[in-house]
Amino acid sequence: MREIGFSEHAYRFRQARGLLNSQADAMYDEDIEEYIATIKAARQMGLPVRLGIEMDYVASREAGIRDFLASFPWDYIIGSVHWIEDWGFDLPSHAHEWRERDVVDVYYTYYEILQQAIRSQLFDIIGHFDVIKVFGYRPPVNINMSAVYESTVRLMKDYDTVFEISTAGLRKPVREIYPAMDILTLVAKHRLPVVVSSDAHYPADVGRDFELALQLARDVGIKTVVRFENRQRYYEDLS
Ligand SMILES: [Zn+2]
């Protein structure tokens, strides 16, 4: 790797309080100025690091999210959905709630929120497109989700949003890359710009499984990957 992008979750910072939900607000109390100063200091030392953020999308908080994002000098902004109202569906501590939910309803609701996130145009990148599969709960085989996946991918194309291939799913209970191959094929078909990320929560996971991610991208005919600087895109050849 020639550079590393840091994209901490916004809800860890007190400056993002009130932009997600009361449960998330109570979890952390970090200072975003410290985060930004650390990355700036690394850059001044000549290290190739980029300043990013992973921001949850909540429709009712859009104005506040817009103000928060406009306040800092990001290289890139990832938009993600981890919550359906007060349910953090990808959190191990909330996983038991899957058993009480209608899985098909959950999937449709997740993609509705994701489509709103795309339409908001707040984000450079949409993170882990099919994270809803994280614990391995999937719609029954007689329910065909492909129309929802394709309309969401088309919407990303219409709004010129970058698609994230994330190797984090391989380390989650589902043990599958984000996204699944049928979705990645749609990404290639609609010629979406693509980033590859590891969503590392530990140093040892930085860049983990990138060889596989790049191979899968090539397999479906993706020719370039994007990197960011100051919210500008630069395209790198995959061949
Ligand atoms: Zn995430």
PDB file of C-alpha atoms and ligand atoms in Angstrom:
ATOM      1  CA  MET A   1       0.000   0.000   0.000  1.00  0.00           C
ATOM      2  CA  ARG A   2       1.198   3.463  -0.836  1.00  0.00           C
ATOM      3  CA  GLU A   3      -1.222   5.342   1.390  1.00  0.00           C
ATOM      4  CA  ILE A   4      -3.680   4.744   4.219  1.00  0.00           C
ATOM      5  CA  GLY A   5      -7.002   6.439   4.785  1.00  0.00           C
ATOM      6  CA  PHE A   6      -8.352   6.763   8.307  1.00  0.00           C
ATOM      7  CA  SER A   7     -12.123   6.798   8.576  1.00  0.00           C
ATOM      8  CA  GLU A   8     -13.218   6.724  12.200  1.00  0.00           C
ATOM      9  CA  HIS A   9     -16.926   6.422  12.960  1.00  0.00           C
ATOM     10  CA  ALA A  10     -18.390   9.881  13.528  1.00  0.00           C
ATOM     11  CA  TYR A  11     -20.497   8.819  16.520  1.00  0.00           C
ATOM     12  CA  ARG A  12     -17.340   8.279  18.585  1.00  0.00           C
ATOM     13  CA  PHE A  13     -16.857  12.047  18.707  1.00  0.00           C
ATOM     14  CA  ARG A  14     -18.652  14.392  21.042  1.00  0.00           C
ATOM     15  CA  GLN A  15     -18.847  16.927  18.198  1.00  0.00           C
ATOM     16  CA  ALA A  16     -21.202  14.524  16.376  1.00  0.00           C
ATOM     17  CA  ARG A  17     -23.522  14.109  19.355  1.00  0.00           C
ATOM     18  CA  GLY A  18     -27.186  14.283  18.420  1.00  0.00           C
ATOM     19  CA  LEU A  19     -26.594  13.213  14.821  1.00  0.00           C
ATOM     20  CA  LEU A  20     -27.460   9.517  15.265  1.00  0.00           C
ATOM     21  CA  ASN A  21     -29.477   8.387  18.297  1.00  0.00           C
ATOM     22  CA  SER A  22     -29.326   8.537  22.063  1.00  0.00           C
ATOM     23  CA  GLN A  23     -27.767   5.065  22.379  1.00  0.00           C
ATOM     24  CA  ALA A  24     -24.877   5.987  20.094  1.00  0.00           C
ATOM     25  CA  ASP A  25     -24.473   9.334  21.867  1.00  0.00           C
ATOM     26  CA  ALA A  26     -23.952   7.556  25.170  1.00  0.00           C
ATOM     27  CA  MET A  27     -21.238   5.221  23.867  1.00  0.00           C
ATOM     28  CA  TYR A  28     -18.250   7.528  23.313  1.00  0.00           C
ATOM     29  CA  ASP A  29     -16.823  10.898  24.210  1.00  0.00           C
ATOM     30  CA  GLU A  30     -13.767  11.376  21.977  1.00  0.00           C
ATOM     31  CA  ASP A  31     -12.588  14.718  20.625  1.00  0.00           C
ATOM     32  CA  ILE A  32     -12.527  15.056  16.846  1.00  0.00           C
ATOM     33  CA  GLU A  33      -9.929  17.824  16.994  1.00  0.00           C
ATOM     34  CA  GLU A  34      -7.462  15.296  18.467  1.00  0.00           C
ATOM     35  CA  TYR A  35      -8.235  12.844  15.668  1.00  0.00           C
ATOM     36  CA  ILE A  36      -7.686  15.456  12.989  1.00  0.00           C
ATOM     37  CA  ALA A  37      -4.538  16.851  14.644  1.00  0.00           C
ATOM     38  CA  THR A  38      -3.033  13.329  14.810  1.00  0.00           C
ATOM     39  CA  ILE A  39      -3.573  12.749  11.112  1.00  0.00           C
ATOM     40  CA  LYS A  40      -2.268  16.210  10.217  1.00  0.00           C
ATOM     41  CA  ALA A  41       0.853  15.576  12.309  1.00  0.00           C
ATOM     42  CA  ALA A  42       1.449  12.280  10.511  1.00  0.00           C
ATOM     43  CA  ARG A  43       1.093  14.039   7.177  1.00  0.00           C
ATOM     44  CA  GLN A  44       3.583  16.694   8.249  1.00  0.00           C
ATOM     45  CA  MET A  45       6.038  13.885   8.994  1.00  0.00           C
ATOM     46  CA  GLY A  46       5.670  12.889   5.351  1.00  0.00           C
ATOM     47  CA  LEU A  47       3.452   9.864   5.928  1.00  0.00           C
ATOM     48  CA  PRO A  48       0.926   9.171   3.155  1.00  0.00           C
ATOM     49  CA  VAL A  49      -2.240   9.291   5.237  1.00  0.00           C
ATOM     50  CA  ARG A  50      -5.686  10.599   4.333  1.00  0.00           C
ATOM     51  CA  LEU A  51      -8.343  12.055   6.578  1.00  0.00           C
ATOM     52  CA  GLY A  52     -11.708  10.356   6.266  1.00  0.00           C
ATOM     53  CA  ILE A  53     -14.830   9.802   8.312  1.00  0.00           C
ATOM     54  CA  GLU A  54     -17.505   7.106   8.350  1.00  0.00           C
ATOM     55  CA  MET A  55     -20.790   8.900   8.916  1.00  0.00           C
ATOM     56  CA  ASP A  56     -24.074   7.220   9.730  1.00  0.00           C
ATOM     57  CA  TYR A  57     -26.990   8.430   7.664  1.00  0.00           C
ATOM     58  CA  VAL A  58     -30.146   9.326   9.587  1.00  0.00           C
ATOM     59  CA  ALA A  59     -32.800  11.072   7.483  1.00  0.00           C
ATOM     60  CA  SER A  60     -34.158  13.204  10.334  1.00  0.00           C
ATOM     61  CA  ARG A  61     -30.654  14.513  11.143  1.00  0.00           C
ATOM     62  CA  GLU A  62     -29.642  15.481   7.609  1.00  0.00           C
ATOM     63  CA  ALA A  63     -29.169  19.210   8.269  1.00  0.00           C
ATOM     64  CA  GLY A  64     -26.993  18.569  11.323  1.00  0.00           C
ATOM     65  CA  ILE A  65     -24.953  15.950   9.459  1.00  0.00           C
ATOM     66  CA  ARG A  66     -24.394  18.410   6.608  1.00  0.00           C
ATOM     67  CA  ASP A  67     -23.123  21.093   9.024  1.00  0.00           C
ATOM     68  CA  PHE A  68     -20.867  18.612  10.838  1.00  0.00           C
ATOM     69  CA  LEU A  69     -19.339  17.339   7.584  1.00  0.00           C
ATOM     70  CA  ALA A  70     -18.774  20.888   6.313  1.00  0.00           C
ATOM     71  CA  SER A  71     -16.745  21.761   9.422  1.00  0.00           C
ATOM     72  CA  PHE A  72     -13.660  19.614   8.752  1.00  0.00           C
ATOM     73  CA  PRO A  73     -11.135  19.189   5.910  1.00  0.00           C
ATOM     74  CA  TRP A  74     -11.897  15.630   4.797  1.00  0.00           C
ATOM     75  CA  ASP A  75     -10.143  13.792   2.017  1.00  0.00           C
ATOM     76  CA  TYR A  76     -13.212  11.567   1.712  1.00  0.00           C
ATOM     77  CA  ILE A  77     -16.536  10.857   3.429  1.00  0.00           C
ATOM     78  CA  ILE A  78     -18.036   7.372   3.711  1.00  0.00           C
ATOM     79  CA  GLY A  79     -21.777   7.171   4.302  1.00  0.00           C
ATOM     80  CA  SER A  80     -23.107   4.061   6.030  1.00  0.00           C
ATOM     81  CA  VAL A  81     -26.237   2.642   7.572  1.00  0.00           C
ATOM     82  CA  HIS A  82     -25.801   0.611  10.785  1.00  0.00           C
ATOM     83  CA  TRP A  83     -29.069   1.455  12.529  1.00  0.00           C
ATOM     84  CA  ILE A  84     -32.751   0.905  11.849  1.00  0.00           C
ATOM     85  CA  GLU A  85     -34.194   3.391  14.314  1.00  0.00           C
ATOM     86  CA  ASP A  86     -32.769   2.342  17.697  1.00  0.00           C
ATOM     87  CA  TRP A  87     -31.622  -1.061  16.523  1.00  0.00           C
ATOM     88  CA  GLY A  88     -27.907  -1.330  15.741  1.00  0.00           C
ATOM     89  CA  PHE A  89     -28.380  -4.369  13.514  1.00  0.00           C
ATOM     90  CA  ASP A  90     -24.645  -5.047  13.034  1.00  0.00           C
ATOM     91  CA  LEU A  91     -23.733  -4.787  16.730  1.00  0.00           C
ATOM     92  CA  PRO A  92     -23.105  -8.101  18.519  1.00  0.00           C
ATOM     93  CA  SER A  93     -24.937  -6.683  21.559  1.00  0.00           C
ATOM     94  CA  HIS A  94     -28.064  -6.116  19.404  1.00  0.00           C
ATOM     95  CA  ALA A  95     -27.826  -9.343  17.373  1.00  0.00           C
ATOM     96  CA  HIS A  96     -30.475 -11.198  19.411  1.00  0.00           C
ATOM     97  CA  GLU A  97     -33.098  -8.844  17.955  1.00  0.00           C
ATOM     98  CA  TRP A  98     -32.693 -10.489  14.534  1.00  0.00           C
ATOM     99  CA  ARG A  99     -34.659 -13.465  15.847  1.00  0.00           C
ATOM    100  CA  GLU A 100     -37.685 -11.250  16.580  1.00  0.00           C
ATOM    101  CA  ARG A 101     -37.659  -9.472  13.228  1.00  0.00           C
ATOM    102  CA  ASP A 102     -39.022 -10.270   9.789  1.00  0.00           C
ATOM    103  CA  VAL A 103     -35.802 -10.640   7.790  1.00  0.00           C
ATOM    104  CA  VAL A 104     -37.365  -9.564   4.473  1.00  0.00           C
ATOM    105  CA  ASP A 105     -38.808  -6.419   6.089  1.00  0.00           C
ATOM    106  CA  VAL A 106     -35.425  -5.640   7.619  1.00  0.00           C
ATOM    107  CA  TYR A 107     -33.695  -5.941   4.235  1.00  0.00           C
ATOM    108  CA  TYR A 108     -36.239  -3.711   2.489  1.00  0.00           C
ATOM    109  CA  THR A 109     -36.037  -1.115   5.264  1.00  0.00           C
ATOM    110  CA  TYR A 110     -32.237  -1.149   5.167  1.00  0.00           C
ATOM    111  CA  TYR A 111     -32.140  -0.538   1.399  1.00  0.00           C
ATOM    112  CA  GLU A 112     -34.764   2.220   1.713  1.00  0.00           C
ATOM    113  CA  ILE A 113     -32.527   4.041   4.190  1.00  0.00           C
ATOM    114  CA  LEU A 114     -29.467   3.383   2.018  1.00  0.00           C
ATOM    115  CA  GLN A 115     -31.253   4.895  -0.999  1.00  0.00           C
ATOM    116  CA  GLN A 116     -32.103   7.994   1.035  1.00  0.00           C
ATOM    117  CA  ALA A 117     -28.439   8.210   2.024  1.00  0.00           C
ATOM    118  CA  ILE A 118     -27.430   8.137  -1.654  1.00  0.00           C
ATOM    119  CA  ARG A 119     -30.005  10.800  -2.583  1.00  0.00           C
ATOM    120  CA  SER A 120     -28.751  13.074   0.210  1.00  0.00           C
ATOM    121  CA  GLN A 121     -25.477  13.542  -1.739  1.00  0.00           C
ATOM    122  CA  LEU A 122     -23.664  13.952   1.577  1.00  0.00           C
ATOM    123  CA  PHE A 123     -21.150  11.212   0.860  1.00  0.00           C
ATOM    124  CA  ASP A 124     -18.328  10.444  -1.554  1.00  0.00           C
ATOM    125  CA  ILE A 125     -18.565   6.712  -0.891  1.00  0.00           C
ATOM    126  CA  ILE A 126     -21.297   4.341   0.280  1.00  0.00           C
ATOM    127  CA  GLY A 127     -19.791   1.876   2.784  1.00  0.00           C
ATOM    128  CA  HIS A 128     -20.354  -1.888   2.988  1.00  0.00           C
ATOM    129  CA  PHE A 129     -23.405  -1.981   0.697  1.00  0.00           C
ATOM    130  CA  ASP A 130     -24.734  -5.337   1.961  1.00  0.00           C
ATOM    131  CA  VAL A 131     -23.665  -5.145   5.638  1.00  0.00           C
ATOM    132  CA  ILE A 132     -27.247  -6.132   6.462  1.00  0.00           C
ATOM    133  CA  LYS A 133     -26.114  -9.759   5.916  1.00  0.00           C
ATOM    134  CA  VAL A 134     -23.513  -9.427   8.710  1.00  0.00           C
ATOM    135  CA  PHE A 135     -24.932 -12.114  11.012  1.00  0.00           C
ATOM    136  CA  GLY A 136     -25.923 -14.409   8.166  1.00  0.00           C
ATOM    137  CA  TYR A 137     -29.674 -13.717   8.237  1.00  0.00           C
ATOM    138  CA  ARG A 138     -30.899 -13.680   4.638  1.00  0.00           C
ATOM    139  CA  PRO A 139     -34.254 -13.490   2.870  1.00  0.00           C
ATOM    140  CA  PRO A 140     -35.598 -16.945   1.910  1.00  0.00           C
ATOM    141  CA  VAL A 141     -34.557 -18.134  -1.553  1.00  0.00           C
ATOM    142  CA  ASN A 142     -38.040 -17.576  -3.004  1.00  0.00           C
ATOM    143  CA  ILE A 143     -37.711 -13.841  -2.298  1.00  0.00           C
ATOM    144  CA  ASN A 144     -35.728 -12.262  -5.103  1.00  0.00           C
ATOM    145  CA  MET A 145     -33.805  -9.251  -3.841  1.00  0.00           C
ATOM    146  CA  SER A 146     -31.971  -8.548  -7.098  1.00  0.00           C
ATOM    147  CA  ALA A 147     -34.354  -5.766  -8.189  1.00  0.00           C
ATOM    148  CA  VAL A 148     -33.664  -3.890  -4.952  1.00  0.00           C
ATOM    149  CA  TYR A 149     -29.913  -4.357  -5.326  1.00  0.00           C
ATOM    150  CA  GLU A 150     -29.974  -3.212  -8.936  1.00  0.00           C
ATOM    151  CA  SER A 151     -32.153  -0.144  -8.300  1.00  0.00           C
ATOM    152  CA  THR A 152     -29.827   0.870  -5.458  1.00  0.00           C
ATOM    153  CA  VAL A 153     -26.727   0.392  -7.621  1.00  0.00           C
ATOM    154  CA  ARG A 154     -28.382   2.423 -10.425  1.00  0.00           C
ATOM    155  CA  LEU A 155     -29.164   5.175  -7.946  1.00  0.00           C
ATOM    156  CA  MET A 156     -25.486   5.289  -6.960  1.00  0.00           C
ATOM    157  CA  LYS A 157     -24.663   5.671 -10.633  1.00  0.00           C
ATOM    158  CA  ASP A 158     -27.232   8.475 -11.056  1.00  0.00           C
ATOM    159  CA  TYR A 159     -25.767  10.314  -8.055  1.00  0.00           C
ATOM    160  CA  ASP A 160     -22.166   9.552  -9.029  1.00  0.00           C
ATOM    161  CA  THR A 161     -21.387   7.836  -5.715  1.00  0.00           C
ATOM    162  CA  VAL A 162     -18.371   5.575  -5.214  1.00  0.00           C
ATOM    163  CA  PHE A 163     -18.976   1.925  -4.259  1.00  0.00           C
ATOM    164  CA  GLU A 164     -16.890   0.322  -1.490  1.00  0.00           C
ATOM    165  CA  ILE A 165     -15.592  -3.222  -1.749  1.00  0.00           C
ATOM    166  CA  SER A 166     -14.822  -4.042   1.890  1.00  0.00           C
ATOM    167  CA  THR A 167     -12.974  -7.099   3.113  1.00  0.00           C
ATOM    168  CA  ALA A 168     -14.412  -6.623   6.638  1.00  0.00           C
ATOM    169  CA  GLY A 169     -17.275  -9.025   5.919  1.00  0.00           C
ATOM    170  CA  LEU A 170     -14.751 -11.872   5.723  1.00  0.00           C
ATOM    171  CA  ARG A 171     -13.985 -11.242   9.418  1.00  0.00           C
ATOM    172  CA  LYS A 172     -17.656 -11.085  10.472  1.00  0.00           C
ATOM    173  CA  PRO A 173     -19.997 -14.000  11.293  1.00  0.00           C
ATOM    174  CA  VAL A 174     -21.259 -14.046   7.667  1.00  0.00           C
ATOM    175  CA  ARG A 175     -17.665 -14.729   6.432  1.00  0.00           C
ATOM    176  CA  GLU A 176     -18.345 -13.130   3.057  1.00  0.00           C
ATOM    177  CA  ILE A 177     -16.848 -10.062   1.421  1.00  0.00           C
ATOM    178  CA  TYR A 178     -18.984  -6.912   1.064  1.00  0.00           C
ATOM    179  CA  PRO A 179     -20.562  -7.062  -1.448  1.00  0.00           C
ATOM    180  CA  ALA A 180     -21.685 -10.521  -2.564  1.00  0.00           C
ATOM    181  CA  MET A 181     -20.635 -11.447  -6.111  1.00  0.00           C
ATOM    182  CA  ASP A 182     -24.089 -10.896  -7.678  1.00  0.00           C
ATOM    183  CA  ILE A 183     -24.006  -7.306  -6.425  1.00  0.00           C
ATOM    184  CA  LEU A 184     -20.396  -6.805  -7.535  1.00  0.00           C
ATOM    185  CA  THR A 185     -21.449  -7.944 -11.006  1.00  0.00           C
ATOM    186  CA  LEU A 186     -24.120  -5.193 -11.028  1.00  0.00           C
ATOM    187  CA  VAL A 187     -21.482  -2.668  -9.949  1.00  0.00           C
ATOM    188  CA  ALA A 188     -19.367  -3.617 -12.966  1.00  0.00           C
ATOM    189  CA  LYS A 189     -22.387  -3.663 -15.299  1.00  0.00           C
ATOM    190  CA  HIS A 190     -23.374  -0.110 -14.313  1.00  0.00           C
ATOM    191  CA  ARG A 191     -19.736   1.045 -14.279  1.00  0.00           C
ATOM    192  CA  LEU A 192     -19.717   2.439 -10.772  1.00  0.00           C
ATOM    193  CA  PRO A 193     -16.437   3.867  -9.478  1.00  0.00           C
ATOM    194  CA  VAL A 194     -14.998   1.577  -6.787  1.00  0.00           C
ATOM    195  CA  VAL A 195     -12.773   1.848  -3.699  1.00  0.00           C
ATOM    196  CA  VAL A 196     -11.268  -1.105  -1.877  1.00  0.00           C
ATOM    197  CA  SER A 197     -11.096  -0.971   1.906  1.00  0.00           C
ATOM    198  CA  SER A 198     -10.423  -3.254   4.838  1.00  0.00           C
ATOM    199  CA  ASP A 199     -12.483  -1.285   7.422  1.00  0.00           C
ATOM    200  CA  ALA A 200      -9.756  -2.322   9.868  1.00  0.00           C
ATOM    201  CA  HIS A 201     -10.556  -1.944  13.544  1.00  0.00           C
ATOM    202  CA  TYR A 202      -7.096  -3.299  14.451  1.00  0.00           C
ATOM    203  CA  PRO A 203      -3.684  -2.512  12.908  1.00  0.00           C
ATOM    204  CA  ALA A 204      -3.215  -6.154  11.853  1.00  0.00           C
ATOM    205  CA  ASP A 205      -6.329  -5.912   9.672  1.00  0.00           C
ATOM    206  CA  VAL A 206      -5.123  -2.953   7.588  1.00  0.00           C
ATOM    207  CA  GLY A 207      -5.181  -4.069   3.970  1.00  0.00           C
ATOM    208  CA  ARG A 208      -6.235  -7.576   4.932  1.00  0.00           C
ATOM    209  CA  ASP A 209      -7.505  -9.697   1.997  1.00  0.00           C
ATOM    210  CA  PHE A 210      -6.881  -6.931  -0.552  1.00  0.00           C
ATOM    211  CA  GLU A 211      -5.464  -9.471  -3.027  1.00  0.00           C
ATOM    212  CA  LEU A 212      -8.783 -11.287  -2.979  1.00  0.00           C
ATOM    213  CA  ALA A 213     -10.833  -8.077  -3.256  1.00  0.00           C
ATOM    214  CA  LEU A 214      -8.803  -6.885  -6.245  1.00  0.00           C
ATOM    215  CA  GLN A 215      -9.033 -10.295  -7.902  1.00  0.00           C
ATOM    216  CA  LEU A 216     -12.831 -10.362  -7.521  1.00  0.00           C
ATOM    217  CA  ALA A 217     -13.013  -6.843  -8.957  1.00  0.00           C
ATOM    218  CA  ARG A 218     -10.943  -7.902 -11.962  1.00  0.00           C
ATOM    219  CA  ASP A 219     -13.042 -11.066 -12.357  1.00  0.00           C
ATOM    220  CA  VAL A 220     -16.227  -9.035 -12.909  1.00  0.00           C
ATOM    221  CA  GLY A 221     -14.454  -6.616 -15.266  1.00  0.00           C
ATOM    222  CA  ILE A 222     -13.735  -3.637 -13.011  1.00  0.00           C
ATOM    223  CA  LYS A 223     -10.754  -1.805 -14.504  1.00  0.00           C
ATOM    224  CA  THR A 224      -9.880   0.961 -12.011  1.00  0.00           C
ATOM    225  CA  VAL A 225     -10.073   1.815  -8.336  1.00  0.00           C
ATOM    226  CA  VAL A 226     -10.457   5.274  -6.871  1.00  0.00           C
ATOM    227  CA  ARG A 227      -8.378   7.029  -4.243  1.00  0.00           C
ATOM    228  CA  PHE A 228      -9.163  10.383  -2.693  1.00  0.00           C
ATOM    229  CA  GLU A 229      -7.405  13.564  -1.788  1.00  0.00           C
ATOM    230  CA  ASN A 230      -9.278  16.663  -0.650  1.00  0.00           C
ATOM    231  CA  ARG A 231     -12.509  15.064  -1.909  1.00  0.00           C
ATOM    232  CA  GLN A 232     -11.082  14.797  -5.426  1.00  0.00           C
ATOM    233  CA  ARG A 233     -10.969  11.392  -7.111  1.00  0.00           C
ATOM    234  CA  TYR A 234      -7.892   9.844  -8.678  1.00  0.00           C
ATOM    235  CA  TYR A 235      -8.252   6.669 -10.718  1.00  0.00           C
ATOM    236  CA  GLU A 236      -5.684   3.880 -10.458  1.00  0.00           C
ATOM    237  CA  ASP A 237      -5.415   1.170 -13.092  1.00  0.00           C
ATOM    238  CA  LEU A 238      -6.123  -2.355 -11.820  1.00  0.00           C
ATOM    239  CA  SER A 239      -4.347  -4.265 -14.594  1.00  0.00           C
TER     240      SER A 239
HETATM  241 ZN    ZN B   1     -19.453   0.610   9.071  1.00  0.00          ZN
END
